[in-house]
């Protein structure tokens, strides 16, 4: 049903084969699209290894979203226009993730906000002349944006700002016919997730309490991602869609008796 033949995506956030962005990239290619990957310098050799011989990867381009010039340059040096932009980027300094939020200093707070939230605005701003009509943006968020998740710390605040940005940017991009949405993914073992204290416990708890009684994987996210990026979602913008086996709707877990006994 989803046909991306002739469509082109710019995907930010592939670090290795576990990356959510890599799952999305594979599904875009499977649907017939081509992809330019924008990666962070420290992952260069992994990216070269991962993408070698993969049909559908048009180019891999270095870009650190912490720097306005680098994002601007990226859009200037990559020829042609895009139909899809995927922002799958999150970062907070280890120092900020290792202590309760009240101890996060101004510099670490700003770093997390700039890389995890503001970079979406930065990318959208510099992309405007590089978009085909009716393009779609997608970003990745987490439940910690709207509920307390111990260990997620400053990232919860950054994701709350990101979800707000998705809403705020939607009428601006919508005036030019473009859409923007977020997927709020359940926990998945990735490089970024490995820095969240207590992550394994979160995986266990979700597996036992989500309506589907399982965790989700890259494929679950990628399938929703290509739907949101495609014309099938032509009437959806400014939304945060949960792909979390239903976990977010649970007030009291179904097996509470086992959990408290
Ligand atoms: N894994 C999970 O459990 C989970 C759940 C919900 C949402 N998410 C979100 O999904 C997105 C992708 O994360 P992931 O879990 O696939 O982990 P990941 O480590 O594979 O991806 C994070 C990416 O952010 C990139 N990045 C960080 N700082 C950057 C910078 N300054 N410039 C350019 N790129 C930078 C890294 O290079 C990496 O590719 C993140 O926004 C994350 O918060 C993850």
mmCIF file of C-alpha atoms and ligand atoms in Angstrom:
data_model
loop_
_atom_site.group_PDB
_atom_site.id
_atom_site.type_symbol
_atom_site.label_atom_id
_atom_site.label_comp_id
_atom_site.label_asym_id
_atom_site.label_seq_id
_atom_site.Cartn_x
_atom_site.Cartn_y
_atom_site.Cartn_z
ATOM 1 C CA UNK A 1 0.000 0.000 0.000
ATOM 2 C CA UNK A 2 2.804 2.432 0.831
ATOM 3 C CA UNK A 3 4.766 3.310 -2.284
ATOM 4 C CA UNK A 4 7.797 5.557 -1.831
ATOM 5 C CA UNK A 5 9.063 5.083 -5.403
ATOM 6 C CA UNK A 6 10.577 8.408 -6.474
ATOM 7 C CA UNK A 7 10.453 9.685 -2.857
ATOM 8 C CA UNK A 8 13.519 10.774 -0.981
ATOM 9 C CA UNK A 9 14.177 10.897 2.768
ATOM 10 C CA UNK A 10 16.762 12.622 4.939
ATOM 11 C CA UNK A 11 17.236 10.608 8.116
ATOM 12 C CA UNK A 12 19.077 11.924 11.190
ATOM 13 C CA UNK A 13 20.003 9.581 14.053
ATOM 14 C CA UNK A 14 21.519 6.328 12.774
ATOM 15 C CA UNK A 15 24.407 5.332 15.069
ATOM 16 C CA UNK A 16 24.374 1.560 14.542
ATOM 17 C CA UNK A 17 22.078 -1.286 13.573
ATOM 18 C CA UNK A 18 20.066 -1.010 16.801
ATOM 19 C CA UNK A 19 19.094 2.628 16.104
ATOM 20 C CA UNK A 20 15.384 3.304 15.708
ATOM 21 C CA UNK A 21 16.360 5.475 12.720
ATOM 22 C CA UNK A 22 18.012 2.470 11.054
ATOM 23 C CA UNK A 23 14.765 0.490 11.328
ATOM 24 C CA UNK A 24 12.880 3.405 9.744
ATOM 25 C CA UNK A 25 15.531 3.729 7.008
ATOM 26 C CA UNK A 26 15.126 0.057 6.068
ATOM 27 C CA UNK A 27 11.356 0.339 5.827
ATOM 28 C CA UNK A 28 11.557 3.499 3.700
ATOM 29 C CA UNK A 29 13.873 1.634 1.311
ATOM 30 C CA UNK A 30 11.631 -1.459 1.368
ATOM 31 C CA UNK A 31 8.746 0.794 0.255
ATOM 32 C CA UNK A 32 10.837 2.002 -2.712
ATOM 33 C CA UNK A 33 12.287 5.238 -1.343
ATOM 34 C CA UNK A 34 15.868 6.437 -1.207
ATOM 35 C CA UNK A 35 17.619 7.797 1.871
ATOM 36 C CA UNK A 36 20.362 10.270 2.714
ATOM 37 C CA UNK A 37 21.698 9.588 6.218
ATOM 38 C CA UNK A 38 23.003 12.459 8.354
ATOM 39 C CA UNK A 39 25.286 11.085 11.060
ATOM 40 C CA UNK A 40 27.374 12.283 13.991
ATOM 41 C CA UNK A 41 31.146 12.227 13.376
ATOM 42 C CA UNK A 42 31.924 9.718 16.142
ATOM 43 C CA UNK A 43 29.799 7.095 14.356
ATOM 44 C CA UNK A 44 31.462 7.547 10.951
ATOM 45 C CA UNK A 45 33.173 4.148 10.725
ATOM 46 C CA UNK A 46 30.080 2.299 11.990
ATOM 47 C CA UNK A 47 27.968 4.105 9.389
ATOM 48 C CA UNK A 48 30.318 3.195 6.553
ATOM 49 C CA UNK A 49 30.225 -0.466 7.650
ATOM 50 C CA UNK A 50 26.452 -0.522 8.120
ATOM 51 C CA UNK A 51 25.534 1.093 4.815
ATOM 52 C CA UNK A 52 28.096 -0.596 2.568
ATOM 53 C CA UNK A 53 26.290 -2.213 -0.372
ATOM 54 C CA UNK A 54 22.801 -1.239 0.889
ATOM 55 C CA UNK A 55 20.710 -0.278 -2.125
ATOM 56 C CA UNK A 56 18.619 2.791 -1.517
ATOM 57 C CA UNK A 57 21.184 4.676 0.599
ATOM 58 C CA UNK A 58 22.014 7.615 -1.625
ATOM 59 C CA UNK A 59 24.668 9.236 0.559
ATOM 60 C CA UNK A 60 25.888 9.498 4.114
ATOM 61 C CA UNK A 61 26.653 12.984 5.360
ATOM 62 C CA UNK A 62 28.295 14.158 8.558
ATOM 63 C CA UNK A 63 26.268 16.667 10.583
ATOM 64 C CA UNK A 64 26.351 17.659 14.240
ATOM 65 C CA UNK A 65 22.989 19.266 15.016
ATOM 66 C CA UNK A 66 24.496 21.176 17.936
ATOM 67 C CA UNK A 67 25.892 23.591 15.316
ATOM 68 C CA UNK A 68 23.669 25.765 13.163
ATOM 69 C CA UNK A 69 26.346 26.064 10.443
ATOM 70 C CA UNK A 70 26.604 22.296 10.084
ATOM 71 C CA UNK A 71 22.866 21.878 9.518
ATOM 72 C CA UNK A 72 22.829 24.816 7.086
ATOM 73 C CA UNK A 73 25.818 23.374 5.176
ATOM 74 C CA UNK A 74 24.179 19.967 4.973
ATOM 75 C CA UNK A 75 21.166 21.345 3.123
ATOM 76 C CA UNK A 76 23.447 23.436 0.887
ATOM 77 C CA UNK A 77 25.733 20.558 -0.134
ATOM 78 C CA UNK A 78 23.094 17.858 -0.678
ATOM 79 C CA UNK A 79 21.495 18.484 -4.047
ATOM 80 C CA UNK A 80 17.812 17.958 -4.749
ATOM 81 C CA UNK A 81 14.693 18.019 -2.627
ATOM 82 C CA UNK A 82 13.331 15.755 0.083
ATOM 83 C CA UNK A 83 9.857 14.350 0.738
ATOM 84 C CA UNK A 84 10.550 13.075 4.256
ATOM 85 C CA UNK A 85 12.712 14.268 7.140
ATOM 86 C CA UNK A 86 13.284 11.954 10.110
ATOM 87 C CA UNK A 87 14.690 13.435 13.336
ATOM 88 C CA UNK A 88 15.662 10.565 15.675
ATOM 89 C CA UNK A 89 18.090 12.402 17.921
ATOM 90 C CA UNK A 90 18.398 12.539 21.669
ATOM 91 C CA UNK A 91 21.235 13.423 23.992
ATOM 92 C CA UNK A 92 21.872 14.547 27.575
ATOM 93 C CA UNK A 93 25.305 14.692 29.218
ATOM 94 C CA UNK A 94 26.004 11.596 31.351
ATOM 95 C CA UNK A 95 26.436 13.864 34.385
ATOM 96 C CA UNK A 96 22.824 15.026 34.030
ATOM 97 C CA UNK A 97 21.476 11.474 33.706
ATOM 98 C CA UNK A 98 23.341 10.216 36.744
ATOM 99 C CA UNK A 99 21.833 12.614 39.306
ATOM 100 C CA UNK A 100 18.298 13.794 40.167
ATOM 101 C CA UNK A 101 17.109 16.656 37.936
ATOM 102 C CA UNK A 102 17.377 19.214 40.736
ATOM 103 C CA UNK A 103 21.201 18.939 40.492
ATOM 104 C CA UNK A 104 21.395 19.470 36.696
ATOM 105 C CA UNK A 105 23.457 22.561 35.954
ATOM 106 C CA UNK A 106 22.544 25.229 33.406
ATOM 107 C CA UNK A 107 25.067 24.069 30.816
ATOM 108 C CA UNK A 108 23.915 20.418 30.838
ATOM 109 C CA UNK A 109 20.257 21.503 30.845
ATOM 110 C CA UNK A 110 20.888 23.672 27.774
ATOM 111 C CA UNK A 111 22.832 20.931 25.978
ATOM 112 C CA UNK A 112 20.016 18.412 26.418
ATOM 113 C CA UNK A 113 17.414 20.939 25.256
ATOM 114 C CA UNK A 114 19.411 22.100 22.229
ATOM 115 C CA UNK A 115 20.313 18.654 20.915
ATOM 116 C CA UNK A 116 17.125 16.806 21.831
ATOM 117 C CA UNK A 117 14.536 19.546 21.125
ATOM 118 C CA UNK A 118 15.819 22.702 19.459
ATOM 119 C CA UNK A 119 17.576 20.674 16.751
ATOM 120 C CA UNK A 120 14.142 19.816 15.323
ATOM 121 C CA UNK A 121 13.404 23.531 14.785
ATOM 122 C CA UNK A 122 16.932 24.032 13.402
ATOM 123 C CA UNK A 123 16.519 21.218 10.877
ATOM 124 C CA UNK A 124 13.015 22.346 9.880
ATOM 125 C CA UNK A 125 14.219 25.944 9.409
ATOM 126 C CA UNK A 126 17.140 25.044 7.174
ATOM 127 C CA UNK A 127 15.145 22.467 5.204
ATOM 128 C CA UNK A 128 12.440 24.786 3.895
ATOM 129 C CA UNK A 129 14.010 25.345 0.465
ATOM 130 C CA UNK A 130 14.909 21.669 0.142
ATOM 131 C CA UNK A 131 11.418 20.205 0.447
ATOM 132 C CA UNK A 132 9.062 18.889 -2.201
ATOM 133 C CA UNK A 133 5.382 19.868 -1.803
ATOM 134 C CA UNK A 134 3.463 17.903 0.874
ATOM 135 C CA UNK A 135 6.546 16.678 2.685
ATOM 136 C CA UNK A 136 6.440 14.991 6.087
ATOM 137 C CA UNK A 137 8.595 15.375 9.217
ATOM 138 C CA UNK A 138 8.825 12.774 11.948
ATOM 139 C CA UNK A 139 10.503 12.896 15.331
ATOM 140 C CA UNK A 140 10.876 10.413 18.192
ATOM 141 C CA UNK A 141 9.752 11.040 21.753
ATOM 142 C CA UNK A 142 9.093 9.076 24.952
ATOM 143 C CA UNK A 143 6.482 8.791 27.698
ATOM 144 C CA UNK A 144 8.850 10.714 30.019
ATOM 145 C CA UNK A 145 7.583 13.868 28.244
ATOM 146 C CA UNK A 146 4.215 13.638 29.995
ATOM 147 C CA UNK A 147 4.749 11.335 32.977
ATOM 148 C CA UNK A 148 7.462 10.785 35.565
ATOM 149 C CA UNK A 149 9.941 8.061 34.577
ATOM 150 C CA UNK A 150 12.690 7.689 37.187
ATOM 151 C CA UNK A 151 16.115 7.831 35.549
ATOM 152 C CA UNK A 152 14.921 9.763 32.475
ATOM 153 C CA UNK A 153 15.585 13.069 34.276
ATOM 154 C CA UNK A 154 16.375 16.079 32.027
ATOM 155 C CA UNK A 155 15.347 14.041 28.973
ATOM 156 C CA UNK A 156 11.706 14.172 30.150
ATOM 157 C CA UNK A 157 11.814 17.980 30.094
ATOM 158 C CA UNK A 158 13.561 17.963 26.704
ATOM 159 C CA UNK A 159 10.984 15.558 25.238
ATOM 160 C CA UNK A 160 8.122 17.703 26.620
ATOM 161 C CA UNK A 161 9.613 20.647 24.706
ATOM 162 C CA UNK A 162 10.008 18.468 21.621
ATOM 163 C CA UNK A 163 6.339 17.426 21.672
ATOM 164 C CA UNK A 164 5.329 21.056 22.098
ATOM 165 C CA UNK A 165 7.544 21.976 19.136
ATOM 166 C CA UNK A 166 5.764 19.384 16.999
ATOM 167 C CA UNK A 167 2.456 21.111 17.769
ATOM 168 C CA UNK A 168 3.849 24.635 17.367
ATOM 169 C CA UNK A 169 5.611 23.858 14.087
ATOM 170 C CA UNK A 170 2.590 22.106 12.571
ATOM 171 C CA UNK A 171 0.667 25.242 11.460
ATOM 172 C CA UNK A 172 3.890 26.878 10.241
ATOM 173 C CA UNK A 173 4.843 23.880 8.115
ATOM 174 C CA UNK A 174 1.183 23.250 7.301
ATOM 175 C CA UNK A 175 0.928 26.624 5.557
ATOM 176 C CA UNK A 176 3.330 25.153 2.988
ATOM 177 C CA UNK A 177 1.480 21.808 2.874
ATOM 178 C CA UNK A 178 3.981 19.913 5.021
ATOM 179 C CA UNK A 179 3.094 17.704 8.005
ATOM 180 C CA UNK A 180 4.975 16.991 11.230
ATOM 181 C CA UNK A 181 4.335 14.263 13.795
ATOM 182 C CA UNK A 182 6.061 12.434 16.632
ATOM 183 C CA UNK A 183 6.113 8.782 17.599
ATOM 184 C CA UNK A 184 6.285 8.144 21.320
ATOM 185 C CA UNK A 185 8.086 4.814 21.328
ATOM 186 C CA UNK A 186 8.171 2.319 24.151
ATOM 187 C CA UNK A 187 11.613 1.363 25.487
ATOM 188 C CA UNK A 188 13.960 -0.353 23.008
ATOM 189 C CA UNK A 189 17.550 -1.422 23.679
ATOM 190 C CA UNK A 190 19.725 1.089 21.757
ATOM 191 C CA UNK A 191 22.932 3.023 22.408
ATOM 192 C CA UNK A 192 20.980 6.050 23.695
ATOM 193 C CA UNK A 193 18.796 3.858 25.932
ATOM 194 C CA UNK A 194 21.875 2.255 27.500
ATOM 195 C CA UNK A 195 22.604 5.597 29.226
ATOM 196 C CA UNK A 196 19.228 5.685 31.014
ATOM 197 C CA UNK A 197 19.654 4.376 34.600
ATOM 198 C CA UNK A 198 17.286 1.476 35.408
ATOM 199 C CA UNK A 199 16.441 0.836 31.755
ATOM 200 C CA UNK A 200 16.282 -2.975 32.158
ATOM 201 C CA UNK A 201 13.691 -2.615 34.932
ATOM 202 C CA UNK A 202 11.601 -0.373 32.673
ATOM 203 C CA UNK A 203 11.702 -3.069 29.961
ATOM 204 C CA UNK A 204 10.619 -5.753 32.453
ATOM 205 C CA UNK A 205 7.813 -3.649 33.924
ATOM 206 C CA UNK A 206 6.470 -2.753 30.492
ATOM 207 C CA UNK A 207 6.529 -6.371 29.352
ATOM 208 C CA UNK A 208 4.360 -7.383 32.296
ATOM 209 C CA UNK A 209 1.969 -4.418 32.409
ATOM 210 C CA UNK A 210 1.346 -3.217 28.840
ATOM 211 C CA UNK A 211 -1.983 -4.304 27.319
ATOM 212 C CA UNK A 212 -0.091 -6.406 24.756
ATOM 213 C CA UNK A 213 2.132 -7.927 27.529
ATOM 214 C CA UNK A 214 5.284 -7.414 25.489
ATOM 215 C CA UNK A 215 7.935 -4.887 24.627
ATOM 216 C CA UNK A 216 8.056 -3.218 21.255
ATOM 217 C CA UNK A 217 10.881 -3.305 18.719
ATOM 218 C CA UNK A 218 12.355 -1.207 15.917
ATOM 219 C CA UNK A 219 9.971 -2.816 13.421
ATOM 220 C CA UNK A 220 6.872 -1.747 15.386
ATOM 221 C CA UNK A 221 8.134 1.844 15.291
ATOM 222 C CA UNK A 222 9.276 1.727 11.674
ATOM 223 C CA UNK A 223 5.889 0.486 10.411
ATOM 224 C CA UNK A 224 4.079 3.394 12.097
ATOM 225 C CA UNK A 225 6.835 5.735 10.900
ATOM 226 C CA UNK A 226 6.337 4.914 7.237
ATOM 227 C CA UNK A 227 2.573 5.281 7.664
ATOM 228 C CA UNK A 228 3.004 8.765 9.196
ATOM 229 C CA UNK A 229 5.537 9.730 6.513
ATOM 230 C CA UNK A 230 3.269 8.514 3.713
ATOM 231 C CA UNK A 231 0.242 9.961 2.009
ATOM 232 C CA UNK A 232 -1.928 7.486 3.967
ATOM 233 C CA UNK A 233 -1.505 9.905 6.892
ATOM 234 C CA UNK A 234 -2.336 12.967 4.759
ATOM 235 C CA UNK A 235 -4.765 14.327 7.376
ATOM 236 C CA UNK A 236 -2.524 13.843 10.426
ATOM 237 C CA UNK A 237 -0.213 16.581 11.720
ATOM 238 C CA UNK A 238 0.971 18.013 15.041
ATOM 239 C CA UNK A 239 0.335 14.672 16.776
ATOM 240 C CA UNK A 240 2.246 12.410 19.121
ATOM 241 C CA UNK A 241 1.323 8.808 18.358
ATOM 242 C CA UNK A 242 2.216 6.129 20.925
ATOM 243 C CA UNK A 243 3.875 2.943 19.698
ATOM 244 C CA UNK A 244 4.313 1.292 23.092
ATOM 245 C CA UNK A 245 2.129 -1.840 23.163
ATOM 246 C CA UNK A 246 -0.493 0.409 24.807
ATOM 247 C CA UNK A 247 1.533 0.984 27.983
ATOM 248 C CA UNK A 248 0.661 4.705 28.244
ATOM 249 C CA UNK A 249 -3.031 4.070 28.910
ATOM 250 C CA UNK A 250 -2.428 1.908 31.983
ATOM 251 C CA UNK A 251 -3.429 3.512 35.287
ATOM 252 C CA UNK A 252 -3.264 0.455 37.521
ATOM 253 C CA UNK A 253 -1.376 -2.550 36.068
ATOM 254 C CA UNK A 254 -3.565 -5.602 35.246
ATOM 255 C CA UNK A 255 -1.432 -7.988 37.363
ATOM 256 C CA UNK A 256 -1.261 -5.684 40.394
ATOM 257 C CA UNK A 257 -1.863 -8.566 42.815
ATOM 258 C CA UNK A 258 1.321 -10.314 41.594
ATOM 259 C CA UNK A 259 3.318 -7.077 41.629
ATOM 260 C CA UNK A 260 2.453 -6.200 45.249
ATOM 261 C CA UNK A 261 2.536 -9.722 46.720
HETATM 262 N N1 LIG B 1 15.397 3.547 22.647
HETATM 263 C C1 LIG B 1 14.334 3.920 23.330
HETATM 264 O O1 LIG B 1 13.927 3.273 24.288
HETATM 265 C C2 LIG B 1 13.579 5.149 22.902
HETATM 266 C C3 LIG B 1 12.243 5.302 23.300
HETATM 267 C C4 LIG B 1 11.551 6.441 22.918
HETATM 268 C C5 LIG B 1 12.173 7.414 22.156
HETATM 269 N N2 LIG B 1 13.490 7.238 21.778
HETATM 270 C C6 LIG B 1 14.119 8.291 20.982
HETATM 271 O O2 LIG B 1 14.463 7.769 19.716
HETATM 272 C C7 LIG B 1 15.481 8.595 19.172
HETATM 273 C C8 LIG B 1 16.596 7.714 18.614
HETATM 274 O O3 LIG B 1 17.275 7.082 19.693
HETATM 275 P P1 LIG B 1 17.672 5.549 19.687
HETATM 276 O O4 LIG B 1 17.042 4.933 20.875
HETATM 277 O O5 LIG B 1 17.464 4.957 18.355
HETATM 278 O O6 LIG B 1 19.228 5.603 20.063
HETATM 279 P P2 LIG B 1 20.530 5.857 19.146
HETATM 280 O O7 LIG B 1 21.638 6.011 20.121
HETATM 281 O O8 LIG B 1 20.649 4.790 18.139
HETATM 282 O O9 LIG B 1 20.197 7.219 18.406
HETATM 283 C C9 LIG B 1 20.428 8.492 18.977
HETATM 284 C C10 LIG B 1 21.036 9.305 17.875
HETATM 285 O O10 LIG B 1 21.188 10.670 18.256
HETATM 286 C C11 LIG B 1 22.327 11.122 17.555
HETATM 287 N N3 LIG B 1 22.858 12.370 18.109
HETATM 288 C C12 LIG B 1 23.091 12.680 19.412
HETATM 289 N N4 LIG B 1 23.659 13.905 19.500
HETATM 290 C C13 LIG B 1 23.774 14.370 18.222
HETATM 291 C C14 LIG B 1 24.305 15.549 17.641
HETATM 292 N N5 LIG B 1 24.824 16.528 18.412
HETATM 293 N N6 LIG B 1 24.262 15.688 16.286
HETATM 294 C C15 LIG B 1 23.756 14.719 15.511
HETATM 295 N N7 LIG B 1 23.236 13.559 15.991
HETATM 296 C C16 LIG B 1 23.261 13.398 17.337
HETATM 297 C C17 LIG B 1 23.345 10.003 17.723
HETATM 298 O O11 LIG B 1 24.398 10.110 16.782
HETATM 299 C C18 LIG B 1 22.452 8.793 17.490
HETATM 300 O O12 LIG B 1 22.461 8.442 16.126
HETATM 301 C C19 LIG B 1 15.938 9.536 20.283
HETATM 302 O O13 LIG B 1 15.284 10.782 20.137
HETATM 303 C C20 LIG B 1 15.428 8.822 21.520
HETATM 304 O O14 LIG B 1 15.232 9.721 22.598
HETATM 305 C C21 LIG B 1 14.194 6.127 22.133
#
